[in-house]
Amino acid sequence: MDHFDHIIIGGGSAGSVAASRLVEDGGGRILLLEAGHHHRHPLLDMPPGVFKLLKNGSKFFTTHQSVPQEHLGGRRAEIPQGNVLGGGSTVNGQAYVRGRPSDYDAWHAILRGNNDAVSWEWADILPHFKRLEGNQKFNDEFHGCDGKLVVSDPGYIDDMARWFVQSLQAQGEPFNPDFNGRTQRGVGYFQFTNNRGQRISAAYAFIEPLMKNPNLAVRLETQVQRIIIENGRAVGVVYRDKNGVHEVRAKGEIILSAGALITPKILMLSGLGPADHLDSHGIDVIEDLPGVGQNLKDHPDVSVVARANGPYGYWKQDRGWNMLRNGLEFKLFGRGRITTTGLEAACFVNPTDPEALPTHEAYCIPVLYLDDEKLKEIGDGYGVSIQMVLLKPHSTGEVRLASANPADMPLVSPNFLKDPRDMKAMIAGLRYFRQTMQTKPLADKISEIVAPLDYSDDGLTDHCRKVVKTNFHPAGTAKMGADGDPMAVLDARMRVRGVEGLRICDMSTVPEIPAGNTNAPAMMLGDRCADLVLGKL
């Protein structure tokens, strides 16, 4: 039987960072178990390639299909998650967004009620972001420039993105050169985890440099079945690969980092979770933790879509002569459309109170961003979409076990827009960004808005129910919390309550979802978890 100093379950954004730090700074022997595949693939490496994989289906994604959502007319929501080393950082849109300082100050206020508390205030979180970051433009109080994670400006900006930015300014939003700087509000351009057209995932930044280090063992395509707990302590892991079932043990800690949908599944299969739910599946209860699988938060996503009146945007840029030209420009000169994900421009706004904290994040997508059935109905062509998400949704979902069989997918219910406050906010956002489409210079490039068509309350509600989807940011299903919170799965040091030697470090840990994309916060959590394991905090 293999023995390691520490075992990390999940080689996604957080797990990769934690593994890197524990090997380099801790000097211990680390086992990293990843359910997915190797991260090297041409379409994963180039910024826009992942969208072709996502559209056509790929082994690099695991797609969770929700239980029927009654409040959405029985629709099932699909939530794709990375099934690859590097996790979300290998398959995402690469936007580098941290959220805002008040997110972390709010976590600190929640976690202050722990007997063995550690600070989660922004002032103590920022150094983690800066340590990881190798920003190609900024080096100031908010950014680092010598970390392993390369962060850079888009290599190409489409005209539609530029017109979007100018139209938002005409609506009164300030231009913001840095969404991770002094303020989040405004319109501007994302920075990306990208280096001259090469995706810089957590796998590339943190794991690949250590592949020959004897202190790191990486095992891919391994499905963890349960954590071994003996006498109240996590001591090992049972996993299956193509050769059968294996057991490995750790002298130190087990770190669970399988993501907000799989982490609670593994906890429950290990006997850690709501006692009545585990009993119903014949699983022996080791620790009754009612919060496991609860508090699921995700950013709901709805778009305003318009047809362009000219050959603008990215339609057909991945086909025929356009594809050959773009590929040659990228290979010969390292520039052009392949150096961007296509999501260059974005904004953080509050449609009902512009001076207050932003409630909506929106991306400019220079295509008709509609599902296949809707495209068949209206016809393909040049277009632009404004894809918006609610930054602080009130709706809360859950993750449950389908059975005690580790091979079965968990039952996921995201409950997008179930809370009436979320529906009201989404409707306000749709009307605001319709106005963006009708504001010059964007208005001069649009022939018609094709979705939604009915801007009455009933019409927009119906549109939301038909099209709302995930923004790929599930979080909160094994949350940290105060000692008196019965739903808190973890303490402030990311330790599972009632069990020794077991921490969680992924987006399932967060007590509240941050106001923005979640890849950068996940990496921060991995870095912070390593400090906790190493006794540096």
PDB file of N, CA and C in Angstrom, residues 456-503:
ATOM      1  N   SER A 456     -42.248  43.257 -21.797  1.00  0.00           N
ATOM      2  CA  SER A 456     -43.141  43.375 -20.642  1.00  0.00           C
ATOM      3  C   SER A 456     -42.601  42.499 -19.522  1.00  0.00           C
ATOM      4  N   ASP A 457     -43.082  42.701 -18.301  1.00  0.00           N
ATOM      5  CA  ASP A 457     -42.642  41.862 -17.186  1.00  0.00           C
ATOM      6  C   ASP A 457     -42.889  40.389 -17.476  1.00  0.00           C
ATOM      7  N   ASP A 458     -44.068  40.076 -17.995  1.00  0.00           N
ATOM      8  CA  ASP A 458     -44.396  38.678 -18.285  1.00  0.00           C
ATOM      9  C   ASP A 458     -43.507  38.128 -19.392  1.00  0.00           C
ATOM     10  N   GLY A 459     -43.264  38.949 -20.405  1.00  0.00           N
ATOM     11  CA  GLY A 459     -42.437  38.496 -21.517  1.00  0.00           C
ATOM     12  C   GLY A 459     -41.009  38.220 -21.098  1.00  0.00           C
ATOM     13  N   LEU A 460     -40.436  39.095 -20.276  1.00  0.00           N
ATOM     14  CA  LEU A 460     -39.063  38.901 -19.827  1.00  0.00           C
ATOM     15  C   LEU A 460     -38.954  37.750 -18.834  1.00  0.00           C
ATOM     16  N   THR A 461     -39.974  37.587 -17.999  1.00  0.00           N
ATOM     17  CA  THR A 461     -39.986  36.443 -17.083  1.00  0.00           C
ATOM     18  C   THR A 461     -39.993  35.140 -17.865  1.00  0.00           C
ATOM     19  N   ASP A 462     -40.817  35.084 -18.907  1.00  0.00           N
ATOM     20  CA  ASP A 462     -40.891  33.881 -19.729  1.00  0.00           C
ATOM     21  C   ASP A 462     -39.554  33.621 -20.429  1.00  0.00           C
ATOM     22  N   HIS A 463     -38.925  34.688 -20.935  1.00  0.00           N
ATOM     23  CA  HIS A 463     -37.619  34.550 -21.582  1.00  0.00           C
ATOM     24  C   HIS A 463     -36.589  33.981 -20.606  1.00  0.00           C
ATOM     25  N   CYS A 464     -36.553  34.515 -19.400  1.00  0.00           N
ATOM     26  CA  CYS A 464     -35.588  34.041 -18.404  1.00  0.00           C
ATOM     27  C   CYS A 464     -35.806  32.567 -18.081  1.00  0.00           C
ATOM     28  N   ARG A 465     -37.052  32.183 -17.903  1.00  0.00           N
ATOM     29  CA  ARG A 465     -37.336  30.786 -17.560  1.00  0.00           C
ATOM     30  C   ARG A 465     -36.903  29.829 -18.670  1.00  0.00           C
ATOM     31  N   LYS A 466     -36.964  30.286 -19.902  1.00  0.00           N
ATOM     32  CA  LYS A 466     -36.622  29.427 -21.036  1.00  0.00           C
ATOM     33  C   LYS A 466     -35.116  29.329 -21.266  1.00  0.00           C
ATOM     34  N   VAL A 467     -34.363  30.370 -20.933  1.00  0.00           N
ATOM     35  CA  VAL A 467     -32.952  30.392 -21.356  1.00  0.00           C
ATOM     36  C   VAL A 467     -31.945  30.472 -20.218  1.00  0.00           C
ATOM     37  N   VAL A 468     -32.356  30.754 -18.981  1.00  0.00           N
ATOM     38  CA  VAL A 468     -31.363  30.919 -17.913  1.00  0.00           C
ATOM     39  C   VAL A 468     -30.505  29.661 -17.797  1.00  0.00           C
ATOM     40  N   LYS A 469     -29.211  29.875 -17.587  1.00  0.00           N
ATOM     41  CA  LYS A 469     -28.289  28.758 -17.484  1.00  0.00           C
ATOM     42  C   LYS A 469     -27.152  29.115 -16.532  1.00  0.00           C
ATOM     43  N   THR A 470     -26.263  28.173 -16.341  1.00  0.00           N
ATOM     44  CA  THR A 470     -25.102  28.388 -15.482  1.00  0.00           C
ATOM     45  C   THR A 470     -24.079  29.287 -16.152  1.00  0.00           C
ATOM     46  N   ASN A 471     -23.363  30.045 -15.342  1.00  0.00           N
ATOM     47  CA  ASN A 471     -22.171  30.742 -15.810  1.00  0.00           C
ATOM     48  C   ASN A 471     -20.918  29.965 -15.381  1.00  0.00           C
ATOM     49  N   PHE A 472     -21.130  28.703 -15.023  1.00  0.00           N
ATOM     50  CA  PHE A 472     -20.048  27.749 -14.717  1.00  0.00           C
ATOM     51  C   PHE A 472     -19.315  28.097 -13.423  1.00  0.00           C
ATOM     52  N   HIS A 473     -20.056  28.625 -12.424  1.00  0.00           N
ATOM     53  CA  HIS A 473     -19.422  29.050 -11.178  1.00  0.00           C
ATOM     54  C   HIS A 473     -20.069  28.431  -9.937  1.00  0.00           C
ATOM     55  N   PRO A 474     -20.353  27.128  -9.897  1.00  0.00           N
ATOM     56  CA  PRO A 474     -20.976  26.568  -8.691  1.00  0.00           C
ATOM     57  C   PRO A 474     -20.066  26.716  -7.480  1.00  0.00           C
ATOM     58  N   ALA A 475     -20.679  26.968  -6.334  1.00  0.00           N
ATOM     59  CA  ALA A 475     -19.902  27.261  -5.120  1.00  0.00           C
ATOM     60  C   ALA A 475     -20.757  27.005  -3.887  1.00  0.00           C
ATOM     61  N   GLY A 476     -20.079  26.877  -2.731  1.00  0.00           N
ATOM     62  CA  GLY A 476     -20.736  26.978  -1.437  1.00  0.00           C
ATOM     63  C   GLY A 476     -21.281  25.719  -0.821  1.00  0.00           C
ATOM     64  N   THR A 477     -21.043  24.529  -1.404  1.00  0.00           N
ATOM     65  CA  THR A 477     -21.727  23.322  -0.966  1.00  0.00           C
ATOM     66  C   THR A 477     -21.068  22.605   0.214  1.00  0.00           C
ATOM     67  N   ALA A 478     -19.966  23.136   0.709  1.00  0.00           N
ATOM     68  CA  ALA A 478     -19.337  22.625   1.939  1.00  0.00           C
ATOM     69  C   ALA A 478     -18.730  23.831   2.643  1.00  0.00           C
ATOM     70  N   LYS A 479     -19.563  24.745   3.016  1.00  0.00           N
ATOM     71  CA  LYS A 479     -19.113  26.086   3.368  1.00  0.00           C
ATOM     72  C   LYS A 479     -18.400  26.166   4.714  1.00  0.00           C
ATOM     73  N   MET A 480     -17.500  27.144   4.795  1.00  0.00           N
ATOM     74  CA  MET A 480     -16.945  27.561   6.078  1.00  0.00           C
ATOM     75  C   MET A 480     -18.007  28.362   6.826  1.00  0.00           C
ATOM     76  N   GLY A 481     -17.945  28.322   8.146  1.00  0.00           N
ATOM     77  CA  GLY A 481     -18.903  29.091   8.924  1.00  0.00           C
ATOM     78  C   GLY A 481     -18.495  29.196  10.373  1.00  0.00           C
ATOM     79  N   ALA A 482     -19.260  29.967  11.114  1.00  0.00           N
ATOM     80  CA  ALA A 482     -18.982  30.173  12.539  1.00  0.00           C
ATOM     81  C   ALA A 482     -19.284  28.909  13.332  1.00  0.00           C
ATOM     82  N   ASP A 483     -18.700  28.828  14.524  1.00  0.00           N
ATOM     83  CA  ASP A 483     -18.874  27.641  15.350  1.00  0.00           C
ATOM     84  C   ASP A 483     -20.336  27.343  15.666  1.00  0.00           C
ATOM     85  N   GLY A 484     -21.151  28.370  15.781  1.00  0.00           N
ATOM     86  CA  GLY A 484     -22.546  28.147  16.128  1.00  0.00           C
ATOM     87  C   GLY A 484     -23.462  27.885  14.947  1.00  0.00           C
ATOM     88  N   ASP A 485     -22.942  27.850  13.743  1.00  0.00           N
ATOM     89  CA  ASP A 485     -23.763  27.650  12.550  1.00  0.00           C
ATOM     90  C   ASP A 485     -23.903  26.158  12.269  1.00  0.00           C
ATOM     91  N   PRO A 486     -25.112  25.581  12.420  1.00  0.00           N
ATOM     92  CA  PRO A 486     -25.272  24.139  12.208  1.00  0.00           C
ATOM     93  C   PRO A 486     -25.034  23.713  10.761  1.00  0.00           C
ATOM     94  N   MET A 487     -25.087  24.671   9.825  1.00  0.00           N
ATOM     95  CA  MET A 487     -24.892  24.340   8.415  1.00  0.00           C
ATOM     96  C   MET A 487     -23.432  24.518   7.973  1.00  0.00           C
ATOM     97  N   ALA A 488     -22.575  24.954   8.887  1.00  0.00           N
ATOM     98  CA  ALA A 488     -21.160  25.143   8.554  1.00  0.00           C
ATOM     99  C   ALA A 488     -20.457  23.790   8.531  1.00  0.00           C
ATOM    100  N   VAL A 489     -19.961  23.398   7.376  1.00  0.00           N
ATOM    101  CA  VAL A 489     -19.244  22.141   7.227  1.00  0.00           C
ATOM    102  C   VAL A 489     -17.797  22.293   7.695  1.00  0.00           C
ATOM    103  N   LEU A 490     -17.240  23.487   7.496  1.00  0.00           N
ATOM    104  CA  LEU A 490     -15.834  23.743   7.792  1.00  0.00           C
ATOM    105  C   LEU A 490     -15.688  24.851   8.823  1.00  0.00           C
ATOM    106  N   ASP A 491     -14.558  24.849   9.509  1.00  0.00           N
ATOM    107  CA  ASP A 491     -14.204  26.001  10.327  1.00  0.00           C
ATOM    108  C   ASP A 491     -13.403  26.977   9.464  1.00  0.00           C
ATOM    109  N   ALA A 492     -12.905  28.040  10.063  1.00  0.00           N
ATOM    110  CA  ALA A 492     -12.213  29.076   9.302  1.00  0.00           C
ATOM    111  C   ALA A 492     -10.867  28.622   8.770  1.00  0.00           C
ATOM    112  N   ARG A 493     -10.374  27.493   9.246  1.00  0.00           N
ATOM    113  CA  ARG A 493      -9.114  26.947   8.761  1.00  0.00           C
ATOM    114  C   ARG A 493      -9.338  25.850   7.719  1.00  0.00           C
ATOM    115  N   MET A 494     -10.523  25.822   7.164  1.00  0.00           N
ATOM    116  CA  MET A 494     -10.876  24.919   6.063  1.00  0.00           C
ATOM    117  C   MET A 494     -10.895  23.462   6.497  1.00  0.00           C
ATOM    118  N   ARG A 495     -11.043  23.213   7.811  1.00  0.00           N
ATOM    119  CA  ARG A 495     -11.078  21.859   8.344  1.00  0.00           C
ATOM    120  C   ARG A 495     -12.520  21.367   8.449  1.00  0.00           C
ATOM    121  N   VAL A 496     -12.737  20.114   8.075  1.00  0.00           N
ATOM    122  CA  VAL A 496     -14.069  19.523   8.201  1.00  0.00           C
ATOM    123  C   VAL A 496     -14.373  19.316   9.681  1.00  0.00           C
ATOM    124  N   ARG A 497     -15.525  19.801  10.094  1.00  0.00           N
ATOM    125  CA  ARG A 497     -15.902  19.715  11.515  1.00  0.00           C
ATOM    126  C   ARG A 497     -16.155  18.256  11.923  1.00  0.00           C
ATOM    127  N   GLY A 498     -15.606  17.903  13.049  1.00  0.00           N
ATOM    128  CA  GLY A 498     -15.825  16.570  13.606  1.00  0.00           C
ATOM    129  C   GLY A 498     -14.868  15.514  13.103  1.00  0.00           C
ATOM    130  N   VAL A 499     -13.954  15.880  12.195  1.00  0.00           N
ATOM    131  CA  VAL A 499     -12.997  14.927  11.641  1.00  0.00           C
ATOM    132  C   VAL A 499     -11.618  15.572  11.653  1.00  0.00           C
ATOM    133  N   GLU A 500     -10.620  14.852  12.098  1.00  0.00           N
ATOM    134  CA  GLU A 500      -9.256  15.360  12.066  1.00  0.00           C
ATOM    135  C   GLU A 500      -8.589  14.996  10.737  1.00  0.00           C
ATOM    136  N   GLY A 501      -7.638  15.819  10.335  1.00  0.00           N
ATOM    137  CA  GLY A 501      -6.819  15.495   9.178  1.00  0.00           C
ATOM    138  C   GLY A 501      -7.504  15.644   7.832  1.00  0.00           C
ATOM    139  N   LEU A 502      -8.609  16.379   7.769  1.00  0.00           N
ATOM    140  CA  LEU A 502      -9.332  16.534   6.513  1.00  0.00           C
ATOM    141  C   LEU A 502      -9.691  17.999   6.294  1.00  0.00           C
ATOM    142  N   ARG A 503      -9.175  18.560   5.215  1.00  0.00           N
ATOM    143  CA  ARG A 503      -9.528  19.926   4.820  1.00  0.00           C
ATOM    144  C   ARG A 503     -10.149  19.894   3.431  1.00  0.00           C
TER     145      ARG A 503
END
